[in-house]
Amino acid sequence: MGTLRYGSGLDTLTIPDDVLAHVKIVITTKLRRGESFTFTWRHPEGEGPARTTLWIQPAIPLLFTFDSDEPVTLDRDYLQELAVAANSNAGLVVISPEPRRQTRQPVREPAAA
C-alpha cells in the first residue's frame, strides 16, 4: 500500500500502489497544466471516515510514496477513465480501495530519474 500525502500538514491517504500509480499520472498531468480539481477517495469499510475529498492545486505540497520499488504496469483504459473523471464537475473519484487488476493496453510507468 502506498500513500498520498497532501498539504502543509501532509495529511495521508493510504492507497494500493497500482491505483496510486495511475492517480499520480492523472494528478501530475493536471498540475503540469496548472489545473485545479477535486480528488475523492472512498476509504475501505471500517477504516475511519467513509471518504475524503481534497482540493488539488499546484501550490499545495504533494508526496506520493510507494511500498514497492518496482514501477507499476499502467492500464491505458484506467488512465483514460481517471483523466475523464478528473476533468468532470465531480472531479477525480477513486471508488474502489482494491488493487486494480491488469486489463488491456498496459504501459510501463516511467522509472524515477
Short mmCIF file of C-alpha atoms in Angstrom, two decimals:
data_model
loop_
_atom_site.label_atom_id
_atom_site.label_comp_id
_atom_site.label_asym_id
_atom_site.label_seq_id
_atom_site.Cartn_x
_atom_site.Cartn_y
_atom_site.Cartn_z
CA MET A 1 0.00 0.00 0.00
CA GLY A 2 1.30 3.39 -0.99
CA THR A 3 0.43 6.77 0.45
CA LEU A 4 -0.52 10.16 -0.90
CA ARG A 5 0.45 12.99 1.43
CA TYR A 6 -1.09 16.39 0.79
CA GLY A 7 -0.97 19.85 2.30
CA SER A 8 1.23 21.64 4.80
CA GLY A 9 0.38 19.04 7.45
CA LEU A 10 0.80 16.36 4.79
CA ASP A 11 -2.48 14.58 5.52
CA THR A 12 -2.14 10.95 4.43
CA LEU A 13 -4.34 8.69 2.32
CA THR A 14 -3.40 5.01 2.05
CA ILE A 15 -3.90 3.69 -1.48
CA PRO A 16 -2.80 0.43 -3.18
CA ASP A 17 0.42 1.02 -5.16
CA ASP A 18 -1.12 0.13 -8.52
CA VAL A 19 -4.07 2.51 -8.05
CA LEU A 20 -1.76 5.22 -6.70
CA ALA A 21 0.49 4.94 -9.78
CA HIS A 22 -2.49 5.70 -12.03
CA VAL A 23 -3.72 8.52 -9.79
CA LYS A 24 -0.19 10.00 -9.74
CA ILE A 25 -0.09 10.23 -13.55
CA VAL A 26 -3.51 11.92 -13.72
CA ILE A 27 -2.78 14.37 -10.88
CA THR A 28 0.67 15.36 -12.13
CA THR A 29 -0.63 15.83 -15.68
CA LYS A 30 -3.34 18.20 -14.48
CA LEU A 31 -0.96 20.08 -12.18
CA ARG A 32 1.57 20.49 -15.01
CA ARG A 33 -1.22 22.21 -16.95
CA GLY A 34 -1.98 24.46 -13.97
CA GLU A 35 -5.42 22.89 -13.49
CA SER A 36 -7.02 22.56 -10.05
CA PHE A 37 -9.66 19.91 -9.27
CA THR A 38 -11.11 17.75 -6.51
CA PHE A 39 -9.87 14.25 -5.69
CA THR A 40 -12.21 11.97 -3.71
CA TRP A 41 -11.06 8.71 -2.19
CA ARG A 42 -13.50 6.25 -0.63
CA HIS A 43 -11.89 4.53 2.33
CA PRO A 44 -12.18 0.80 2.99
CA GLU A 45 -15.05 -0.03 5.33
CA GLY A 46 -14.05 0.25 8.98
CA GLU A 47 -11.02 2.49 8.31
CA GLY A 48 -12.02 5.85 9.73
CA PRO A 49 -14.16 8.16 7.62
CA ALA A 50 -16.13 6.87 4.64
CA ARG A 51 -14.44 9.21 2.16
CA THR A 52 -12.05 12.11 1.84
CA THR A 53 -12.10 14.90 -0.75
CA LEU A 54 -9.03 17.02 -1.40
CA TRP A 55 -8.78 20.23 -3.41
CA ILE A 56 -5.75 19.58 -5.61
CA GLN A 57 -3.94 22.67 -6.85
CA PRO A 58 -0.33 23.43 -7.82
CA ALA A 59 0.70 25.44 -4.73
CA ILE A 60 -0.13 22.73 -2.18
CA PRO A 61 2.65 20.22 -1.31
CA LEU A 62 2.02 16.68 -2.56
CA LEU A 63 4.02 13.49 -1.93
CA PHE A 64 3.46 10.03 -3.45
CA THR A 65 5.09 7.13 -1.57
CA PHE A 66 5.08 3.56 -2.88
CA ASP A 67 5.78 0.36 -0.94
CA SER A 68 7.22 -1.36 -4.00
CA ASP A 69 10.48 -0.22 -5.58
CA GLU A 70 9.36 -1.60 -8.98
CA PRO A 71 7.35 0.61 -11.37
CA VAL A 72 3.72 -0.42 -11.82
CA THR A 73 2.39 -1.57 -15.19
CA LEU A 74 -0.16 1.07 -16.13
CA ASP A 75 -3.51 0.37 -17.80
CA ARG A 76 -4.28 2.93 -20.54
CA ASP A 77 -8.03 2.39 -20.25
CA TYR A 78 -7.97 3.05 -16.49
CA LEU A 79 -5.77 6.14 -17.02
CA GLN A 80 -8.28 7.44 -19.56
CA GLU A 81 -11.17 6.73 -17.19
CA LEU A 82 -9.47 8.64 -14.38
CA ALA A 83 -8.49 11.54 -16.67
CA VAL A 84 -12.08 11.94 -17.88
CA ALA A 85 -13.29 11.89 -14.28
CA ALA A 86 -10.68 14.48 -13.22
CA ASN A 87 -11.97 16.80 -15.96
CA SER A 88 -15.61 16.42 -14.87
CA ASN A 89 -17.57 18.55 -12.39
CA ALA A 90 -17.35 15.72 -9.84
CA GLY A 91 -13.55 15.62 -10.09
CA LEU A 92 -11.31 12.60 -9.77
CA VAL A 93 -13.13 9.93 -7.73
CA VAL A 94 -11.47 6.63 -6.82
CA ILE A 95 -14.29 4.38 -5.70
CA SER A 96 -12.61 1.07 -5.02
CA PRO A 97 -9.82 0.72 -2.49
CA GLU A 98 -8.99 -2.65 -4.06
CA PRO A 99 -5.87 -3.02 -6.19
CA ARG A 100 -6.50 -2.83 -9.95
CA ARG A 101 -6.30 -5.97 -11.99
CA GLN A 102 -4.43 -5.74 -15.27
CA THR A 103 -6.85 -5.46 -18.17
CA ARG A 104 -5.67 -4.27 -21.56
CA GLN A 105 -3.23 -1.91 -23.21
CA PRO A 106 -0.55 -1.98 -20.50
CA VAL A 107 2.22 0.60 -20.44
CA ARG A 108 5.16 0.76 -18.06
CA GLU A 109 5.30 3.59 -15.59
CA PRO A 110 8.42 5.65 -16.26
CA ALA A 111 11.26 4.81 -13.89
CA ALA A 112 12.21 7.57 -11.47
CA ALA A 113 15.13 9.65 -12.67
#
